[in-house]
N, CA, C and O of each residue as an XYZ file, in Angstrom:
752
protein
N      17.087     60.825    -56.799
C      16.766     60.624    -55.468
C      15.923     59.414    -54.941
O      14.782     59.193    -55.347
N      16.709     58.474    -53.800
C      16.061     57.081    -53.244
C      15.302     57.445    -52.430
O      15.530     58.288    -51.563
N      13.787     56.548    -52.702
C      12.987     56.565    -51.599
C      13.226     56.544    -50.235
O      14.380     56.234    -50.530
N      13.243     56.576    -49.064
C      13.627     56.196    -47.926
C      12.520     55.032    -47.713
O      11.422     54.974    -48.266
N      13.150     53.983    -46.643
C      11.905     53.265    -46.150
C      11.645     53.476    -45.197
O      12.617     53.689    -44.472
N      10.216     53.575    -44.498
C       9.454     53.965    -43.697
C      10.545     53.002    -42.077
O      11.220     51.986    -41.914
N      10.213     53.816    -41.529
C      10.756     52.687    -39.981
C       9.268     52.379    -39.365
O       8.263     53.071    -39.206
N       9.592     51.060    -39.104
C       8.185     50.517    -37.791
C       8.783     51.112    -36.676
O       9.999     51.256    -36.550
N       7.644     51.576    -35.590
C       7.837     52.063    -34.470
C       7.799     50.139    -33.706
O       7.065     49.254    -34.145
N       8.405     50.039    -32.998
C       8.803     48.814    -32.328
C       8.852     49.262    -30.653
O       9.229     48.419    -29.839
N       8.560     50.252    -30.327
C       8.474     50.789    -28.710
C       7.568     49.980    -27.846
O       7.884     49.578    -26.726
N       6.296     49.741    -28.496
C       5.577     48.688    -27.737
C       5.724     47.336    -28.029
O       4.995     46.447    -27.589
N       6.903     47.154    -28.957
C       7.240     45.639    -29.023
C       7.326     44.944    -27.913
O       6.302     44.449    -27.441
N       8.445     44.796    -27.352
C       8.899     44.438    -25.824
C       7.502     44.032    -24.644
O       7.381     43.103    -23.846
N       6.379     45.472    -25.069
C       5.495     45.213    -23.969
C       4.542     44.145    -24.513
O       3.947     43.326    -23.812
N       4.466     44.250    -25.848
C       3.397     42.786    -26.219
C       3.699     41.615    -25.955
O       3.051     40.647    -25.556
N       4.763     41.787    -26.217
C       5.838     40.401    -25.962
C       6.057     39.860    -24.522
O       6.583     38.771    -24.296
N       5.655     40.625    -23.669
C       5.885     40.262    -22.024
C       4.348     39.757    -22.014
O       3.999     38.668    -21.557
N       3.400     40.811    -22.644
C       1.672     40.427    -21.930
C       1.186     38.933    -22.381
O       0.323     38.189    -21.916
N       2.430     38.747    -23.885
C       1.719     37.523    -24.459
C       2.365     36.252    -23.537
O       1.589     35.348    -23.230
N       3.798     36.175    -23.087
C       4.938     35.482    -22.159
C       3.620     35.446    -20.763
O       3.659     34.445    -20.048
N       2.550     36.503    -20.448
C       2.357     36.285    -18.814
C       1.336     35.920    -19.102
O       0.872     35.178    -18.237
N       0.411     36.143    -20.323
C      -0.807     35.175    -20.892
C      -0.650     33.841    -21.045
O      -1.661     33.205    -20.745
N       0.203     33.251    -21.381
C       0.489     32.016    -21.871
C       1.179     30.957    -20.127
O       1.170     29.830    -19.632
N       1.442     31.712    -19.988
C       2.768     31.476    -18.060
C       0.902     31.135    -17.324
O       0.703     30.121    -16.656
N      -0.111     32.037    -17.581
C      -1.470     32.086    -16.663
C      -2.425     31.014    -17.259
O      -3.031     30.432    -16.359
N      -2.717     30.610    -18.413
C      -3.550     29.966    -18.691
C      -3.185     29.071    -19.118
O      -4.120     28.303    -19.345
N      -1.314     28.296    -19.662
C      -1.422     26.999    -19.895
C      -1.087     26.023    -18.298
O      -0.378     26.424    -17.375
N      -1.660     24.996    -18.344
C      -1.722     23.832    -17.472
C       0.024     23.022    -17.780
O       0.400     22.852    -18.940
N       0.533     22.783    -17.093
C       1.848     22.089    -17.006
C       1.424     20.350    -16.887
O       0.372     20.150    -16.280
N       1.813     19.685    -17.167
C       1.480     18.065    -17.418
C       2.572     17.796    -15.736
O       3.716     18.250    -15.748
N       2.230     17.309    -14.887
C       3.071     16.858    -13.858
C       3.338     15.452    -13.669
O       2.473     14.613    -13.417
N       4.380     15.264    -13.780
C       5.318     13.919    -13.625
C       4.893     12.885    -12.224
O       5.222     13.094    -11.056
N       4.313     12.077    -12.596
C       4.319     10.829    -11.426
C       5.077      9.704    -11.451
O       5.222      8.997    -12.448
N       5.539      9.523    -10.441
C       6.442      8.086    -10.534
C       5.644      6.827     -9.698
O       4.467      6.832     -9.336
N       6.386      6.035     -9.557
C       6.240      4.728     -9.203
C       6.237      5.256     -7.742
O       7.145      5.941     -7.273
N       5.104      4.860     -7.060
C       4.884      4.486     -5.741
C       5.567      3.171     -4.934
O       5.037      2.059     -4.948
N       6.999      3.513     -4.132
C       6.730      2.547     -3.248
C       7.347      3.094     -1.835
O       7.879      4.204     -1.809
N       7.247      2.159     -0.479
C       7.718      2.153      0.066
C       9.007      1.861      0.448
O       9.206      0.647      0.502
N      10.264      2.773      0.824
C      11.134      1.784      0.806
C      11.725      1.077      2.582
O      11.514      1.693      3.626
N      12.214      0.165      2.536
C      12.671     -0.209      3.716
C      13.294      0.476      4.700
O      14.022      1.392      4.317
N      13.194      0.250      6.075
C      13.605      1.637      6.961
C      15.028      1.302      6.690
O      15.645      0.430      6.079
N      15.378      2.706      7.631
C      17.391      2.343      7.217
C      17.891      1.530      8.531
O      17.216      1.442      9.556
N      18.932      1.057      8.385
C      19.733      0.254      9.366
C      20.882      0.340      9.125
O      21.056      0.392      7.907
N      22.044      0.395      9.851
C      23.048      0.461      9.914
C      23.625     -0.867      9.230
O      24.394     -0.702      8.283
N      23.341     -2.063      9.599
C      23.970     -3.059      9.220
C      24.160     -3.464      7.488
O      23.372     -3.292      6.558
N      25.206     -3.918      7.506
C      25.602     -3.713      6.010
C      25.111     -5.146      5.821
O      25.937     -5.578      5.018
N      24.407     -5.971      6.035
C      24.166     -7.617      5.796
C      22.644     -6.805      5.129
O      22.156     -5.681      5.244
N      22.272     -8.040      4.421
C      20.522     -8.023      4.115
C      19.485     -9.260      4.798
O      19.841    -10.356      5.230
N      18.575     -8.883      4.757
C      18.070     -9.417      6.063
C      18.001    -10.968      5.242
O      17.996    -11.266      4.048
N      17.968    -11.512      6.094
C      17.606    -13.418      5.559
C      15.833    -13.401      5.339
O      14.915    -13.041      6.075
N      15.868    -13.786      4.415
C      14.263    -14.293      3.955
C      14.435    -15.212      3.250
O      15.068    -15.278      2.196
N      13.531    -16.439      4.135
C      12.924    -17.781      3.285
C      12.436    -17.364      1.879
O      11.746    -16.442      1.444
N      13.229    -18.667      1.230
C      13.241    -18.418     -0.224
C      11.602    -18.715     -0.929
O      11.087    -18.486     -2.024
N      11.337    -19.083     -0.179
C       9.626    -19.547     -0.510
C       8.672    -18.049     -0.578
O       7.567    -17.904     -1.100
N       9.577    -16.947      0.188
C       8.579    -15.718      0.611
C       9.163    -14.426     -0.695
O       9.051    -13.200     -0.680
N       9.647    -15.147     -1.492
C      10.212    -14.114     -2.118
C      10.091    -14.896     -3.750
O      10.691    -15.875     -4.195
N       8.810    -13.785     -4.524
C       8.820    -14.424     -5.998
C       9.734    -13.556     -6.484
O       9.954    -12.439     -6.016
N      10.483    -14.240     -7.782
C      12.016    -13.290     -8.606
C      10.807    -13.427     -9.643
O      10.104    -14.394     -9.939
N      10.829    -11.821    -10.181
C      10.343    -11.541    -11.943
C      11.756    -11.059    -12.124
O      12.372    -10.139    -11.585
N      12.097    -11.959    -13.055
C      13.620    -11.526    -14.035
C      12.863    -11.066    -16.115
O      12.239    -11.746    -16.929
N      13.436     -9.531    -16.137
C      13.429     -9.686    -17.663
C      14.332     -9.352    -18.111
O      15.017     -8.387    -17.770
N      14.554    -10.286    -19.194
C      15.890     -9.966    -19.780
C      16.289     -8.939    -20.201
O      15.843     -7.924    -19.665
N      17.343     -8.781    -21.390
C      17.649     -7.985    -22.360
C      17.012     -8.207    -23.642
O      17.121     -7.238    -24.393
N      16.454     -9.079    -24.057
C      15.846     -9.473    -25.029
C      13.832     -9.393    -24.547
O      12.908     -9.895    -25.187
N      13.772     -8.731    -23.475
C      12.220     -8.364    -22.811
C      11.529     -9.849    -22.896
O      10.402    -10.010    -23.363
N      12.432    -11.032    -22.330
C      11.537    -11.697    -21.765
C      11.596    -11.940    -20.751
O      12.732    -11.838    -20.288
N      10.223    -12.507    -19.538
C      10.118    -12.762    -18.986
C      10.183    -13.752    -18.269
O       9.435    -14.693    -18.533
N      11.359    -13.865    -16.821
C      11.110    -14.923    -15.743
C      10.358    -15.096    -14.651
O      10.137    -14.070    -14.008
N       9.880    -16.139    -14.237
C       9.676    -16.132    -12.516
C       9.855    -17.620    -11.865
O       9.482    -18.772    -12.084
N      10.857    -16.709    -10.692
C      11.588    -18.389    -10.570
C      12.207    -18.652    -10.982
O      12.493    -19.827    -10.751
N      12.979    -17.998    -11.889
C      13.899    -18.678    -12.874
C      13.012    -20.125    -13.892
O      13.282    -21.266    -14.268
N      12.148    -19.388    -13.952
C      11.100    -20.282    -15.115
C      10.874    -19.301    -16.112
O      10.390    -18.231    -15.743
N      11.148    -19.480    -17.353
C      10.404    -18.689    -18.590
C       9.072    -18.865    -18.284
O       8.559    -19.954    -18.026
N       8.107    -17.048    -18.330
C       6.743    -16.909    -18.301
C       6.403    -15.853    -18.973
O       7.204    -14.936    -19.154
N       4.970    -15.830    -19.512
C       4.311    -15.173    -20.192
C       3.865    -14.329    -19.902
O       2.800    -14.568    -19.334
N       4.181    -12.953    -19.999
C       3.449    -11.501    -19.442
C       2.170    -11.209    -18.961
O       1.886    -10.280    -18.205
N       0.968    -12.524    -19.704
C      -0.391    -12.433    -19.846
C      -0.543    -13.225    -18.023
O      -1.418    -12.864    -17.236
N       0.379    -14.169    -17.740
C       0.299    -15.314    -16.689
C       0.920    -14.628    -15.444
O       0.918    -15.257    -14.387
N       1.602    -13.028    -15.509
C       2.042    -12.396    -14.116
C       1.487    -11.766    -13.479
O       2.114    -11.561    -12.439
N       0.325    -11.162    -13.519
C      -0.713    -10.830    -12.478
C      -1.216    -11.827    -11.967
O      -1.178    -11.913    -10.740
N      -1.796    -12.810    -12.700
C      -2.430    -13.977    -11.822
C      -1.429    -14.506    -10.763
O      -1.701    -14.348     -9.573
N      -0.304    -15.116    -11.132
C       0.865    -16.062    -10.385
C       1.361    -14.671     -9.347
O       2.155    -14.923     -8.440
N       1.015    -13.670     -9.471
C       1.927    -12.626     -8.153
C       0.494    -12.979     -7.587
O       0.495    -13.845     -6.712
N      -0.885    -12.378     -7.992
C      -2.141    -12.645     -7.132
C      -2.359    -13.689     -5.546
O      -2.577    -13.612     -4.337
N      -2.112    -14.605     -6.640
C      -1.630    -16.281     -6.042
C      -0.531    -16.246     -4.943
O      -0.419    -16.778     -3.838
N       0.297    -15.340     -5.747
C       1.906    -15.475     -4.451
C       1.600    -14.868     -3.365
O       2.176    -14.989     -2.284
N       0.165    -13.814     -3.753
C       0.588    -12.671     -2.317
C      -0.708    -13.399     -1.570
O      -0.682    -13.613     -0.358
N      -1.873    -13.768     -2.423
C      -2.900    -13.992     -1.336
C      -2.219    -15.825     -0.744
O      -1.912    -15.884      0.447
N      -2.093    -16.756     -1.349
C      -1.338    -17.906     -0.823
C      -3.130    -18.790     -0.742
O      -3.151    -19.420      0.315
N      -3.855    -18.886     -1.155
C      -5.012    -19.140     -0.892
C      -4.983    -20.809      0.055
O      -5.093    -21.027      1.261
N      -4.837    -21.516     -0.822
C      -4.689    -22.874     -0.052
C      -3.747    -23.348      1.166
O      -3.773    -24.380      1.836
N      -2.595    -21.805      1.226
C      -1.659    -22.186      2.712
C      -0.571    -23.200      2.292
O      -0.175    -24.102      3.031
N      -0.019    -22.915      0.748
C       0.995    -24.482      0.094
C       2.210    -23.590      1.062
O       2.446    -22.571      1.712
N       2.628    -24.644      0.651
C       4.611    -24.709      1.469
C       4.918    -24.018      0.412
O       5.786    -23.157      0.562
N       4.633    -24.099     -0.216
C       6.019    -23.084     -1.464
C       5.546    -21.966     -1.974
O       5.803    -21.572     -3.112
N       4.895    -21.448     -1.237
C       4.059    -19.683     -1.471
C       4.532    -18.902      0.163
O       5.235    -19.512      0.969
N       4.157    -17.908      0.347
C       4.805    -16.945      1.051
C       4.103    -17.798      2.626
O       3.276    -18.702      2.746
N       4.699    -17.196      3.394
C       4.529    -17.785      4.710
C       3.047    -16.671      5.388
O       2.645    -15.608      4.915
N       2.679    -17.213      6.266
C       1.490    -15.773      7.129
C       1.874    -15.892      8.343
O       2.300    -16.869      8.959
N       1.681    -14.744      8.671
C       2.200    -14.190     10.397
C       1.239    -13.473     10.564
O       1.055    -12.515      9.814
N       0.129    -13.853     11.911
C      -0.437    -12.958     12.592
C      -0.566    -11.776     13.015
O       0.295    -11.742     13.894
N      -1.097    -10.676     12.996
C      -0.826     -9.528     13.146
C      -2.031     -8.966     13.514
O      -3.082     -9.521     13.192
N      -2.013     -7.472     14.435
C      -3.546     -7.183     15.364
C      -3.641     -5.706     14.159
O      -2.876     -4.746     14.257
N      -4.430     -5.789     13.381
C      -4.669     -4.501     12.662
C      -6.461     -3.526     12.737
O      -7.587     -3.642     12.253
N      -6.067     -3.050     13.225
C      -7.033     -1.808     13.807
C      -8.186     -2.259     12.877
O      -7.838     -2.603     11.748
N      -9.391     -2.306     13.149
C     -10.646     -2.322     12.613
C     -10.662     -3.845     11.652
O     -11.464     -3.936     10.723
N     -10.132     -4.483     11.832
C      -9.740     -5.988     11.437
C      -9.393     -6.650     12.590
O      -9.520     -7.862     12.417
N      -9.073     -6.416     13.512
C      -7.882     -7.606     14.858
C      -7.305     -8.490     13.963
O      -6.872     -8.343     12.820
N      -7.398     -9.595     14.836
C      -6.249    -10.318     14.358
C      -6.401    -11.184     13.167
O      -7.154    -12.157     13.131
N      -5.267    -10.575     11.699
C      -5.335    -11.509     10.447
C      -4.282    -11.782     10.192
O      -3.269    -11.335     10.729
N      -4.359    -12.658      9.226
C      -3.108    -13.423      8.780
C      -2.699    -12.175      7.734
O      -3.573    -11.444      7.268
N      -1.429    -12.029      7.449
C      -0.548    -10.979      6.625
C       0.673    -11.866      6.156
O       1.479    -12.478      6.857
N       0.596    -11.775      4.835
C       1.643    -12.398      4.247
C       2.645    -11.794      4.142
O       2.791    -10.574      4.063
N       3.700    -12.920      4.131
C       5.765    -12.138      3.887
C       5.877    -12.325      3.473
O       6.951    -12.922      3.559
N       5.165    -12.386      1.867
C       5.758    -12.183      0.305
C       6.370    -10.803      0.108
O       6.392     -9.693      0.640
N       6.779    -11.362     -0.776
C       8.047    -10.171     -1.738
C       8.450    -10.305     -2.524
O       9.431    -11.033     -2.677
N       7.909     -9.693     -3.362
C       7.918    -10.010     -5.115
C       9.404     -9.040     -5.551
O       9.288     -7.828     -5.373
N      10.453     -9.437     -5.980
C      11.601     -8.771     -5.853
C      11.742     -9.171     -7.444
O      11.661    -10.335     -7.834
N      11.957     -8.073     -8.280
C      11.905     -7.132     -9.711
C      13.971     -7.144    -10.000
O      14.811     -6.786     -9.174
N      14.148     -7.518    -10.990
C      15.317     -7.657    -11.736
C      15.688     -7.770    -12.841
O      15.931     -8.811    -13.453
N      15.768     -6.611    -13.216
C      15.767     -6.525    -14.638
C      17.325     -6.364    -15.490
O      18.385     -6.068    -14.939
N      17.175     -6.582    -16.633
C      18.339     -6.354    -17.369
C      18.825     -4.908    -17.538
O      18.040     -4.064    -17.105
N      19.927     -4.469    -18.063
C      20.349     -2.960    -18.523
C      20.013     -2.775    -20.045
O      19.910     -1.637    -20.503
N      19.816     -4.054    -20.950
C      19.252     -3.912    -21.882
C      17.737     -3.800    -21.829
O      17.405     -2.733    -22.346
N      16.878     -4.376    -21.475
C      15.632     -4.656    -20.907
C      14.981     -3.212    -21.880
O      15.912     -2.447    -22.137
N      13.898     -2.819    -22.329
C      12.991     -1.481    -22.903
C      12.001     -1.119    -21.500
O      11.460     -1.741    -20.586
N      12.095     -0.212    -21.802
C      10.954      0.842    -21.140
C       9.956     -0.213    -21.278
O       9.994     -1.316    -20.734
N       9.105      0.216    -22.021
C       8.111     -0.377    -22.850
C       7.499     -2.090    -21.301
O       6.712     -2.427    -20.417
N       8.456     -2.390    -21.954
C       8.573     -3.937    -21.239
C       8.846     -3.890    -19.219
O       8.332     -4.575    -18.334
N       9.673     -2.975    -19.173
C       9.647     -3.345    -17.786
C       8.643     -2.393    -17.194
O       8.534     -2.537    -15.976
N       7.726     -1.272    -17.826
C       6.669     -0.391    -17.427
C       5.285     -1.614    -17.190
O       4.545     -1.714    -16.212
N       5.292     -2.329    -18.299
C       4.721     -3.637    -18.417
C       4.284     -4.519    -17.096
O       3.284     -4.788    -16.430
N       5.676     -4.788    -17.159
C       5.680     -5.639    -15.330
C       5.182     -4.959    -14.582
O       4.226     -5.458    -13.988
N       5.669     -3.108    -14.137
C       5.355     -2.917    -13.055
C       3.454     -2.812    -13.014
O       2.632     -3.239    -12.204
N       3.363     -2.272    -13.911
C       1.568     -2.234    -14.457
C       1.384     -3.590    -13.634
O       0.940     -3.756    -12.499
N       1.856     -4.482    -14.546
C       0.612     -6.494    -13.827
C       0.857     -6.293    -12.724
O      -0.071     -6.523    -11.949
N       2.338     -5.719    -12.038
C       2.715     -6.196    -10.044
C       1.841     -5.613     -9.597
O       1.439     -5.954     -8.484
N       1.009     -4.154    -10.519
C       0.783     -3.087     -9.226
C      -1.109     -3.578     -9.339
O      -1.913     -3.561     -8.408
N      -1.365     -3.969    -10.769
C      -2.205     -4.452    -10.857
C      -2.835     -5.548     -9.997
O      -3.701     -5.420     -9.132
N      -2.307     -6.491    -10.359
C      -1.706     -7.577     -8.819
C      -2.250     -7.202     -7.556
O      -3.233     -7.628     -6.950
N      -1.558     -6.470     -7.328
C      -1.730     -6.140     -5.714
C      -3.180     -4.932     -5.312
O      -3.825     -4.933     -4.264
N      -3.336     -4.174     -6.280
C      -4.515     -3.595     -6.417
C      -6.019     -4.362     -6.629
O      -7.051     -3.809     -6.249
N      -6.025     -5.765     -7.310
C      -7.129     -6.247     -7.045
C      -6.808     -6.852     -6.079
O      -7.576     -6.504     -5.181
N      -6.209     -7.469     -5.770
C      -6.077     -8.224     -3.763
C      -6.863     -6.947     -3.567
O      -8.090     -6.863     -3.513
N      -6.143     -6.141     -3.484
C      -6.793     -4.957     -1.877
C      -8.234     -4.632     -1.947
O      -9.009     -4.499     -1.000
N      -8.524     -4.500     -3.474
C     -10.143     -4.235     -3.849
C     -10.962     -5.602     -3.089
O     -11.951     -5.471     -2.368
N     -10.272     -6.993     -3.451
C     -10.809     -7.742     -3.405
C     -11.623     -7.871     -1.853
O     -12.779     -8.176     -1.559
N     -10.355     -7.461     -0.995
C     -10.626     -7.717      0.897
C     -11.225     -6.452      0.824
O     -12.377     -6.652      1.210
N     -11.134     -5.572      0.621
C     -11.944     -3.833      0.854
C     -13.570     -4.309      0.896
O     -14.408     -4.104      1.775
N     -13.710     -5.155     -0.631
C     -15.218     -4.909     -0.888
C     -15.267     -6.320      0.401
O     -16.489     -6.343      0.547
N     -14.805     -7.290      1.235
C     -15.238     -8.176      1.447
C     -15.313     -7.732      2.953
O     -15.864     -8.481      3.760
N     -14.890     -6.791      3.265
C     -14.397     -6.612      5.084
C     -15.258     -5.062      4.674
O     -16.362     -5.558      4.901
N     -15.433     -4.331      4.465
C     -16.200     -2.968      4.025
C     -17.226     -2.346      2.701
O     -17.730     -1.237      2.520
N     -17.263     -3.833      1.773
C     -18.196     -3.549      0.873
C     -17.973     -2.654      0.168
O     -19.016     -2.306     -0.386
N     -16.641     -1.726     -0.291
C     -16.567     -0.679     -1.066
C     -14.820     -1.071     -1.830
O     -14.052     -1.786     -1.186
N     -14.502     -0.638     -2.876
C     -13.620     -1.067     -3.586
C     -12.260     -0.225     -2.853
O     -12.416      0.986     -2.694
N     -10.887     -0.871     -2.391
C      -9.882     -0.298     -2.082
C      -9.732      1.859     -1.808
O      -9.483      2.604     -0.860
N     -10.034      2.004     -3.136
C      -9.668      3.102     -3.289
C     -11.048      4.405     -3.180
O     -10.920      5.614     -2.991
N     -11.884      3.871     -3.312
C     -13.436      4.458     -2.415
C     -12.935      4.532     -0.969
O     -13.584      5.460     -0.486
N     -12.162      4.066     -0.068
C     -12.173      3.927      1.394
C     -11.454      5.212      1.837
O     -10.796      5.891      1.047
N     -11.604      5.503      3.089
C     -10.842      6.691      3.609
C     -10.242      6.368      4.792
O     -10.797      5.439      5.378
N      -9.217      6.871      5.368
C      -8.723      7.497      6.331
C      -8.079      5.811      7.157
O      -7.552      4.796      6.703
N      -8.286      6.044      7.851
C      -8.041      4.091      9.045
C      -8.801      3.168      8.080
O      -8.083      2.177      8.211
N      -9.807      2.768      7.146
C     -10.235      1.859      6.364
C      -8.830      1.456      5.482
O      -8.354      0.349      5.231
N      -8.539      2.327      5.253
C      -7.977      2.474      3.816
C      -6.996      1.876      4.394
O      -6.962      0.670      4.148
N      -5.698      2.498      5.475
C      -5.050      1.854      6.240
C      -5.076      0.709      6.721
O      -3.872      0.468      6.805
N      -5.684     -0.317      7.161
C      -6.079     -1.240      7.431
C      -5.847     -2.136      6.154
O      -5.025     -3.050      6.086
N      -6.579     -1.789      5.296
C      -6.582     -2.930      4.075
C      -4.534     -2.873      3.396
O      -3.798     -3.729      2.905
N      -4.390     -1.686      3.680
C      -3.032     -1.130      3.414
C      -2.097     -2.573      3.886
O      -1.598     -3.502      3.249
N      -2.167     -2.183      5.415
C      -1.608     -3.307      6.632
C      -1.756     -4.772      6.163
O      -0.863     -5.595      5.961
N      -2.687     -4.864      6.075
C      -3.741     -6.524      5.365
C      -2.631     -6.501      4.245
O      -1.595     -6.964      4.723
N      -2.506     -6.209      3.213
C      -2.402     -6.173      2.194
C      -0.983     -5.075      1.493
O      -0.922     -4.201      0.628
N       0.133     -5.821      2.567
C       1.146     -4.255      2.278
C       2.038     -4.748      0.984
O       2.346     -5.876      0.598
N       2.374     -3.211      0.388
C       2.707     -3.376     -1.231
C       4.533     -3.771     -1.118
O       5.456     -3.072     -0.701
N       4.527     -5.217     -1.700
C       6.073     -5.698     -1.005
C       6.574     -6.048     -2.203
O       6.351     -7.112     -2.780
N       7.647     -4.645     -2.803
C       7.745     -4.630     -4.554
C       9.441     -5.212     -3.850
O       9.360     -5.307     -2.625
N      10.496     -5.491     -4.261
C      11.878     -4.770     -3.773
C      12.255     -4.847     -5.540
O      11.686     -5.598     -6.332
N      13.120     -4.075     -5.805
C      13.842     -3.750     -7.271
C      15.195     -3.790     -7.220
O      15.906     -3.297     -6.344
N      15.474     -4.291     -8.022
C      17.444     -4.298     -7.593
C      17.741     -3.400     -8.696
O      16.963     -2.767     -9.410
N      19.395     -3.480     -8.704
C      19.774     -2.274     -9.967
C      20.115     -3.463    -10.733
O      20.625     -4.569    -10.549
N      19.486     -2.581    -11.917
C      19.409     -3.622    -13.065
C      21.011     -4.082    -13.415
O      21.895     -3.242    -13.245
N      21.225     -4.927    -13.722
C      22.754     -5.802    -14.107
C      22.038     -6.649    -15.264
O      20.872     -6.862    -15.597
N      23.227     -7.001    -15.683
C      23.507     -7.906    -17.337
C      23.037     -9.216    -16.880
O      23.753    -10.119    -16.447
N      21.455     -9.237    -17.052
C      21.004    -11.215    -16.810
C      21.354    -12.126    -17.957
O      21.836    -13.245    -17.779
N      21.058    -11.532    -19.317
C      21.435    -12.202    -20.322
C      20.024    -12.649    -20.978
O      18.877    -12.507    -20.553
N      20.502    -13.221    -22.123
C      18.645    -13.614    -22.706
C      19.501    -14.134    -24.265
O      20.711    -14.249    -24.459
N      18.766    -14.287    -24.868
C      19.394    -15.472    -26.249
C      19.424    -14.637    -27.407
O      19.789    -15.095    -28.490
């Protein structure tokens, strides 16, 4: 006579699995992806692109070979932040850098605000790492200029400011990065 294998009582297995699921859902924290903050231009019915003076645009291009170009000239990633800062601030009112317009900003009064726009264009073959490195350098440039102005005017870094003071610095140094749809730019 053959021995019978004892059966395992599985009636509470579903209950245990449910309790473990609830436990892990309740105790696990999920990473929340955050994007790149950019303000979109206001909507217009016009099909035409607005006319912008050439001197008010800093063209940043990335080729499929991850080579950087600034205003149609080869450039090095290490120079991008400083070139962008110079473009944003135009410290010597150079005729080759962006024009400035006088604007009345609460807490600051009548101040000169740059009309400059950074235009980023990348090739479809650009690596994500290079694209993000360029985005990081551009963001760092704006952050540094905002920190300088916040320290000069309020004695604190931009991120330490609250409410109207932070809005005033945003109005003084607007984040103006335009990004075109990727296309085939080329490269060697």
